[in-house]
């Protein structure tokens, strides 16, 4: 009989400095840590599952320069945004293909905390890996009551959670910039 494959879900997001399709420092770090510390050379024993949660613009007018837009303009904007999100996941899928690790990737929309927890319930991975920008409740006042996505996942996910911090030399001047 074949051995069971370990399924690792990795939450990934885009860089707040560079935007799509560039992965954030934290996402790259979580991915590289998983490859170097868990997968190593045993690529056939793992399946990496990449989840990107797109947070829709609250007013629904993402990247819009004008309030004068036709239905076709909105359709074109949505199509361009989907292409950009797919390019983000393409980075991780291409790296897995280079290494030889089986993987899958998908995009959901909504609040990252809720979506990640729902996907953990649905997919039932053996491990959830998320990057952390190091934004504790004392560094960003807006997060005092809300907390960070990685912290929320660690507390509430129905599977083991590994939170990977950024290296000190990778931290931008403003930790929010990732």
PDB file of N, CA and C in Angstrom, residues 4-63:
ATOM      1  N   UNK A   4       0.345   7.532   3.001  1.00  0.00           N
ATOM      2  CA  UNK A   4      -0.541   8.680   2.924  1.00  0.00           C
ATOM      3  C   UNK A   4       0.259   9.961   2.765  1.00  0.00           C
ATOM      4  N   UNK A   5      -0.238  10.835   1.942  1.00  0.00           N
ATOM      5  CA  UNK A   5       0.419  12.116   1.680  1.00  0.00           C
ATOM      6  C   UNK A   5      -0.002  13.128   2.743  1.00  0.00           C
ATOM      7  N   UNK A   6       0.931  13.924   3.230  1.00  0.00           N
ATOM      8  CA  UNK A   6       0.650  14.989   4.194  1.00  0.00           C
ATOM      9  C   UNK A   6       0.241  16.239   3.420  1.00  0.00           C
ATOM     10  N   UNK A   7      -0.916  16.758   3.766  1.00  0.00           N
ATOM     11  CA  UNK A   7      -1.439  17.936   3.061  1.00  0.00           C
ATOM     12  C   UNK A   7      -1.209  19.179   3.916  1.00  0.00           C
ATOM     13  N   UNK A   8      -0.469  20.127   3.346  1.00  0.00           N
ATOM     14  CA  UNK A   8      -0.142  21.361   4.056  1.00  0.00           C
ATOM     15  C   UNK A   8      -0.784  22.534   3.325  1.00  0.00           C
ATOM     16  N   UNK A   9      -1.670  23.241   4.007  1.00  0.00           N
ATOM     17  CA  UNK A   9      -2.280  24.439   3.430  1.00  0.00           C
ATOM     18  C   UNK A   9      -1.418  25.638   3.810  1.00  0.00           C
ATOM     19  N   UNK A  10      -1.126  26.478   2.838  1.00  0.00           N
ATOM     20  CA  UNK A  10      -0.331  27.682   3.075  1.00  0.00           C
ATOM     21  C   UNK A  10      -1.161  28.890   2.632  1.00  0.00           C
ATOM     22  N   UNK A  11      -1.417  29.777   3.571  1.00  0.00           N
ATOM     23  CA  UNK A  11      -2.117  31.012   3.243  1.00  0.00           C
ATOM     24  C   UNK A  11      -1.126  32.003   2.647  1.00  0.00           C
ATOM     25  N   UNK A  12      -1.452  32.541   1.472  1.00  0.00           N
ATOM     26  CA  UNK A  12      -0.539  33.476   0.805  1.00  0.00           C
ATOM     27  C   UNK A  12      -1.272  34.768   0.456  1.00  0.00           C
ATOM     28  N   UNK A  13      -0.498  35.848   0.423  1.00  0.00           N
ATOM     29  CA  UNK A  13      -1.070  37.139   0.039  1.00  0.00           C
ATOM     30  C   UNK A  13      -0.052  37.938  -0.770  1.00  0.00           C
ATOM     31  N   UNK A  14      -0.535  39.027  -1.339  1.00  0.00           N
ATOM     32  CA  UNK A  14       0.320  39.862  -2.176  1.00  0.00           C
ATOM     33  C   UNK A  14       1.104  40.855  -1.332  1.00  0.00           C
ATOM     34  N   UNK A  15       2.152  41.388  -1.916  1.00  0.00           N
ATOM     35  CA  UNK A  15       2.954  42.411  -1.264  1.00  0.00           C
ATOM     36  C   UNK A  15       2.161  43.711  -1.204  1.00  0.00           C
ATOM     37  N   UNK A  16       2.151  44.353  -0.045  1.00  0.00           N
ATOM     38  CA  UNK A  16       1.457  45.638   0.045  1.00  0.00           C
ATOM     39  C   UNK A  16       2.279  46.750  -0.599  1.00  0.00           C
ATOM     40  N   UNK A  17       3.582  46.532  -0.750  1.00  0.00           N
ATOM     41  CA  UNK A  17       4.436  47.522  -1.408  1.00  0.00           C
ATOM     42  C   UNK A  17       4.398  47.382  -2.926  1.00  0.00           C
ATOM     43  N   UNK A  18       4.562  46.161  -3.382  1.00  0.00           N
ATOM     44  CA  UNK A  18       4.655  45.913  -4.819  1.00  0.00           C
ATOM     45  C   UNK A  18       3.323  45.531  -5.443  1.00  0.00           C
ATOM     46  N   UNK A  19       2.367  45.105  -4.633  1.00  0.00           N
ATOM     47  CA  UNK A  19       1.063  44.710  -5.156  1.00  0.00           C
ATOM     48  C   UNK A  19       1.120  43.413  -5.939  1.00  0.00           C
ATOM     49  N   UNK A  20       0.018  43.093  -6.600  1.00  0.00           N
ATOM     50  CA  UNK A  20      -0.024  41.892  -7.429  1.00  0.00           C
ATOM     51  C   UNK A  20       0.947  42.063  -8.575  1.00  0.00           C
ATOM     52  N   UNK A  21       1.566  41.054  -9.079  1.00  0.00           N
ATOM     53  CA  UNK A  21       1.468  39.652  -8.683  1.00  0.00           C
ATOM     54  C   UNK A  21       2.576  39.242  -7.723  1.00  0.00           C
ATOM     55  N   UNK A  22       3.162  40.187  -7.026  1.00  0.00           N
ATOM     56  CA  UNK A  22       4.297  39.887  -6.150  1.00  0.00           C
ATOM     57  C   UNK A  22       3.828  39.339  -4.811  1.00  0.00           C
ATOM     58  N   UNK A  23       4.334  38.162  -4.421  1.00  0.00           N
ATOM     59  CA  UNK A  23       3.964  37.628  -3.113  1.00  0.00           C
ATOM     60  C   UNK A  23       4.596  38.439  -1.996  1.00  0.00           C
ATOM     61  N   UNK A  24       3.937  38.477  -0.859  1.00  0.00           N
ATOM     62  CA  UNK A  24       4.469  39.205   0.286  1.00  0.00           C
ATOM     63  C   UNK A  24       5.709  38.504   0.831  1.00  0.00           C
ATOM     64  N   UNK A  25       6.502  39.253   1.575  1.00  0.00           N
ATOM     65  CA  UNK A  25       7.684  38.703   2.233  1.00  0.00           C
ATOM     66  C   UNK A  25       7.257  37.560   3.149  1.00  0.00           C
ATOM     67  N   UNK A  26       6.173  37.750   3.875  1.00  0.00           N
ATOM     68  CA  UNK A  26       5.681  36.743   4.814  1.00  0.00           C
ATOM     69  C   UNK A  26       5.239  35.477   4.097  1.00  0.00           C
ATOM     70  N   UNK A  27       4.545  35.623   2.978  1.00  0.00           N
ATOM     71  CA  UNK A  27       4.093  34.457   2.218  1.00  0.00           C
ATOM     72  C   UNK A  27       5.272  33.673   1.652  1.00  0.00           C
ATOM     73  N   UNK A  28       6.226  34.404   1.080  1.00  0.00           N
ATOM     74  CA  UNK A  28       7.427  33.723   0.567  1.00  0.00           C
ATOM     75  C   UNK A  28       8.150  33.006   1.697  1.00  0.00           C
ATOM     76  N   UNK A  29       8.263  33.672   2.851  1.00  0.00           N
ATOM     77  CA  UNK A  29       8.946  33.074   3.991  1.00  0.00           C
ATOM     78  C   UNK A  29       8.254  31.810   4.478  1.00  0.00           C
ATOM     79  N   UNK A  30       6.920  31.833   4.543  1.00  0.00           N
ATOM     80  CA  UNK A  30       6.164  30.655   4.971  1.00  0.00           C
ATOM     81  C   UNK A  30       6.366  29.509   3.987  1.00  0.00           C
ATOM     82  N   UNK A  31       6.350  29.836   2.701  1.00  0.00           N
ATOM     83  CA  UNK A  31       6.557  28.811   1.674  1.00  0.00           C
ATOM     84  C   UNK A  31       7.966  28.227   1.753  1.00  0.00           C
ATOM     85  N   UNK A  32       8.965  29.094   1.788  1.00  0.00           N
ATOM     86  CA  UNK A  32      10.356  28.615   1.821  1.00  0.00           C
ATOM     87  C   UNK A  32      10.631  27.810   3.087  1.00  0.00           C
ATOM     88  N   UNK A  33      10.092  28.241   4.225  1.00  0.00           N
ATOM     89  CA  UNK A  33      10.274  27.495   5.468  1.00  0.00           C
ATOM     90  C   UNK A  33       9.672  26.099   5.325  1.00  0.00           C
ATOM     91  N   UNK A  34       8.465  26.019   4.755  1.00  0.00           N
ATOM     92  CA  UNK A  34       7.802  24.727   4.568  1.00  0.00           C
ATOM     93  C   UNK A  34       8.637  23.809   3.681  1.00  0.00           C
ATOM     94  N   UNK A  35       9.169  24.359   2.603  1.00  0.00           N
ATOM     95  CA  UNK A  35       9.995  23.549   1.693  1.00  0.00           C
ATOM     96  C   UNK A  35      11.273  23.101   2.394  1.00  0.00           C
ATOM     97  N   UNK A  36      11.958  24.019   3.054  1.00  0.00           N
ATOM     98  CA  UNK A  36      13.273  23.715   3.647  1.00  0.00           C
ATOM     99  C   UNK A  36      13.213  22.905   4.930  1.00  0.00           C
ATOM    100  N   UNK A  37      12.186  23.087   5.727  1.00  0.00           N
ATOM    101  CA  UNK A  37      12.132  22.433   7.044  1.00  0.00           C
ATOM    102  C   UNK A  37      11.199  21.234   7.117  1.00  0.00           C
ATOM    103  N   UNK A  38      10.199  21.191   6.275  1.00  0.00           N
ATOM    104  CA  UNK A  38       9.258  20.075   6.340  1.00  0.00           C
ATOM    105  C   UNK A  38       9.416  19.149   5.122  1.00  0.00           C
ATOM    106  N   UNK A  39       9.238  19.708   3.941  1.00  0.00           N
ATOM    107  CA  UNK A  39       9.271  18.879   2.735  1.00  0.00           C
ATOM    108  C   UNK A  39      10.669  18.334   2.478  1.00  0.00           C
ATOM    109  N   UNK A  40      11.653  19.206   2.545  1.00  0.00           N
ATOM    110  CA  UNK A  40      13.050  18.850   2.270  1.00  0.00           C
ATOM    111  C   UNK A  40      13.146  18.109   0.944  1.00  0.00           C
ATOM    112  N   UNK A  41      13.673  16.898   0.927  1.00  0.00           N
ATOM    113  CA  UNK A  41      13.816  16.134  -0.322  1.00  0.00           C
ATOM    114  C   UNK A  41      12.713  15.105  -0.508  1.00  0.00           C
ATOM    115  N   UNK A  42      11.779  15.065   0.401  1.00  0.00           N
ATOM    116  CA  UNK A  42      10.727  14.060   0.367  1.00  0.00           C
ATOM    117  C   UNK A  42       9.482  14.608  -0.332  1.00  0.00           C
ATOM    118  N   UNK A  43       9.637  15.051  -1.566  1.00  0.00           N
ATOM    119  CA  UNK A  43       8.576  15.775  -2.265  1.00  0.00           C
ATOM    120  C   UNK A  43       7.321  14.949  -2.504  1.00  0.00           C
ATOM    121  N   UNK A  44       7.453  13.648  -2.668  1.00  0.00           N
ATOM    122  CA  UNK A  44       6.275  12.822  -2.966  1.00  0.00           C
ATOM    123  C   UNK A  44       5.397  12.574  -1.731  1.00  0.00           C
ATOM    124  N   UNK A  45       5.889  12.909  -0.547  1.00  0.00           N
ATOM    125  CA  UNK A  45       5.126  12.672   0.681  1.00  0.00           C
ATOM    126  C   UNK A  45       4.223  13.843   1.049  1.00  0.00           C
ATOM    127  N   UNK A  46       4.261  14.915   0.251  1.00  0.00           N
ATOM    128  CA  UNK A  46       3.514  16.122   0.591  1.00  0.00           C
ATOM    129  C   UNK A  46       2.684  16.624  -0.570  1.00  0.00           C
ATOM    130  N   UNK A  47       1.618  17.312  -0.233  1.00  0.00           N
ATOM    131  CA  UNK A  47       0.809  18.036  -1.200  1.00  0.00           C
ATOM    132  C   UNK A  47       0.596  19.424  -0.602  1.00  0.00           C
ATOM    133  N   UNK A  48       1.091  20.453  -1.281  1.00  0.00           N
ATOM    134  CA  UNK A  48       0.945  21.823  -0.791  1.00  0.00           C
ATOM    135  C   UNK A  48      -0.309  22.439  -1.392  1.00  0.00           C
ATOM    136  N   UNK A  49      -1.081  23.088  -0.546  1.00  0.00           N
ATOM    137  CA  UNK A  49      -2.354  23.684  -0.932  1.00  0.00           C
ATOM    138  C   UNK A  49      -2.290  25.179  -0.657  1.00  0.00           C
ATOM    139  N   UNK A  50      -2.265  25.987  -1.707  1.00  0.00           N
ATOM    140  CA  UNK A  50      -2.113  27.432  -1.555  1.00  0.00           C
ATOM    141  C   UNK A  50      -3.471  28.111  -1.630  1.00  0.00           C
ATOM    142  N   UNK A  51      -3.765  28.886  -0.601  1.00  0.00           N
ATOM    143  CA  UNK A  51      -5.011  29.644  -0.542  1.00  0.00           C
ATOM    144  C   UNK A  51      -4.671  31.129  -0.493  1.00  0.00           C
ATOM    145  N   UNK A  52      -5.247  31.862  -1.435  1.00  0.00           N
ATOM    146  CA  UNK A  52      -5.152  33.325  -1.387  1.00  0.00           C
ATOM    147  C   UNK A  52      -6.557  33.861  -1.154  1.00  0.00           C
ATOM    148  N   UNK A  53      -6.695  34.708  -0.148  1.00  0.00           N
ATOM    149  CA  UNK A  53      -7.985  35.326   0.138  1.00  0.00           C
ATOM    150  C   UNK A  53      -7.923  36.769  -0.334  1.00  0.00           C
ATOM    151  N   UNK A  54      -8.749  37.056  -1.320  1.00  0.00           N
ATOM    152  CA  UNK A  54      -8.831  38.428  -1.823  1.00  0.00           C
ATOM    153  C   UNK A  54      -9.844  39.182  -0.973  1.00  0.00           C
ATOM    154  N   UNK A  55      -9.401  40.314  -0.450  1.00  0.00           N
ATOM    155  CA  UNK A  55     -10.282  41.168   0.347  1.00  0.00           C
ATOM    156  C   UNK A  55     -10.857  42.220  -0.592  1.00  0.00           C
ATOM    157  N   UNK A  56     -12.148  42.141  -0.875  1.00  0.00           N
ATOM    158  CA  UNK A  56     -12.727  43.112  -1.811  1.00  0.00           C
ATOM    159  C   UNK A  56     -12.703  44.519  -1.224  1.00  0.00           C
ATOM    160  N   UNK A  57     -12.571  45.474  -2.112  1.00  0.00           N
ATOM    161  CA  UNK A  57     -12.615  46.868  -1.711  1.00  0.00           C
ATOM    162  C   UNK A  57     -13.982  47.125  -1.097  1.00  0.00           C
ATOM    163  N   UNK A  58     -14.012  47.816   0.030  1.00  0.00           N
ATOM    164  CA  UNK A  58     -15.273  47.994   0.749  1.00  0.00           C
ATOM    165  C   UNK A  58     -16.331  48.721  -0.053  1.00  0.00           C
ATOM    166  N   UNK A  59     -15.919  49.639  -0.895  1.00  0.00           N
ATOM    167  CA  UNK A  59     -16.929  50.360  -1.665  1.00  0.00           C
ATOM    168  C   UNK A  59     -17.179  49.735  -3.034  1.00  0.00           C
ATOM    169  N   UNK A  60     -16.436  48.680  -3.371  1.00  0.00           N
ATOM    170  CA  UNK A  60     -16.675  47.976  -4.619  1.00  0.00           C
ATOM    171  C   UNK A  60     -16.059  48.628  -5.835  1.00  0.00           C
ATOM    172  N   UNK A  61     -15.243  49.657  -5.670  1.00  0.00           N
ATOM    173  CA  UNK A  61     -14.680  50.363  -6.807  1.00  0.00           C
ATOM    174  C   UNK A  61     -13.164  50.250  -6.828  1.00  0.00           C
ATOM    175  N   UNK A  62     -12.663  49.040  -6.759  1.00  0.00           N
ATOM    176  CA  UNK A  62     -11.226  48.810  -6.731  1.00  0.00           C
ATOM    177  C   UNK A  62     -10.536  49.387  -7.962  1.00  0.00           C
ATOM    178  N   UNK A  63      -9.424  50.047  -7.737  1.00  0.00           N
ATOM    179  CA  UNK A  63      -8.588  50.561  -8.817  1.00  0.00           C
ATOM    180  C   UNK A  63      -9.356  51.418  -9.815  1.00  0.00           C
TER     181      UNK A  63
END
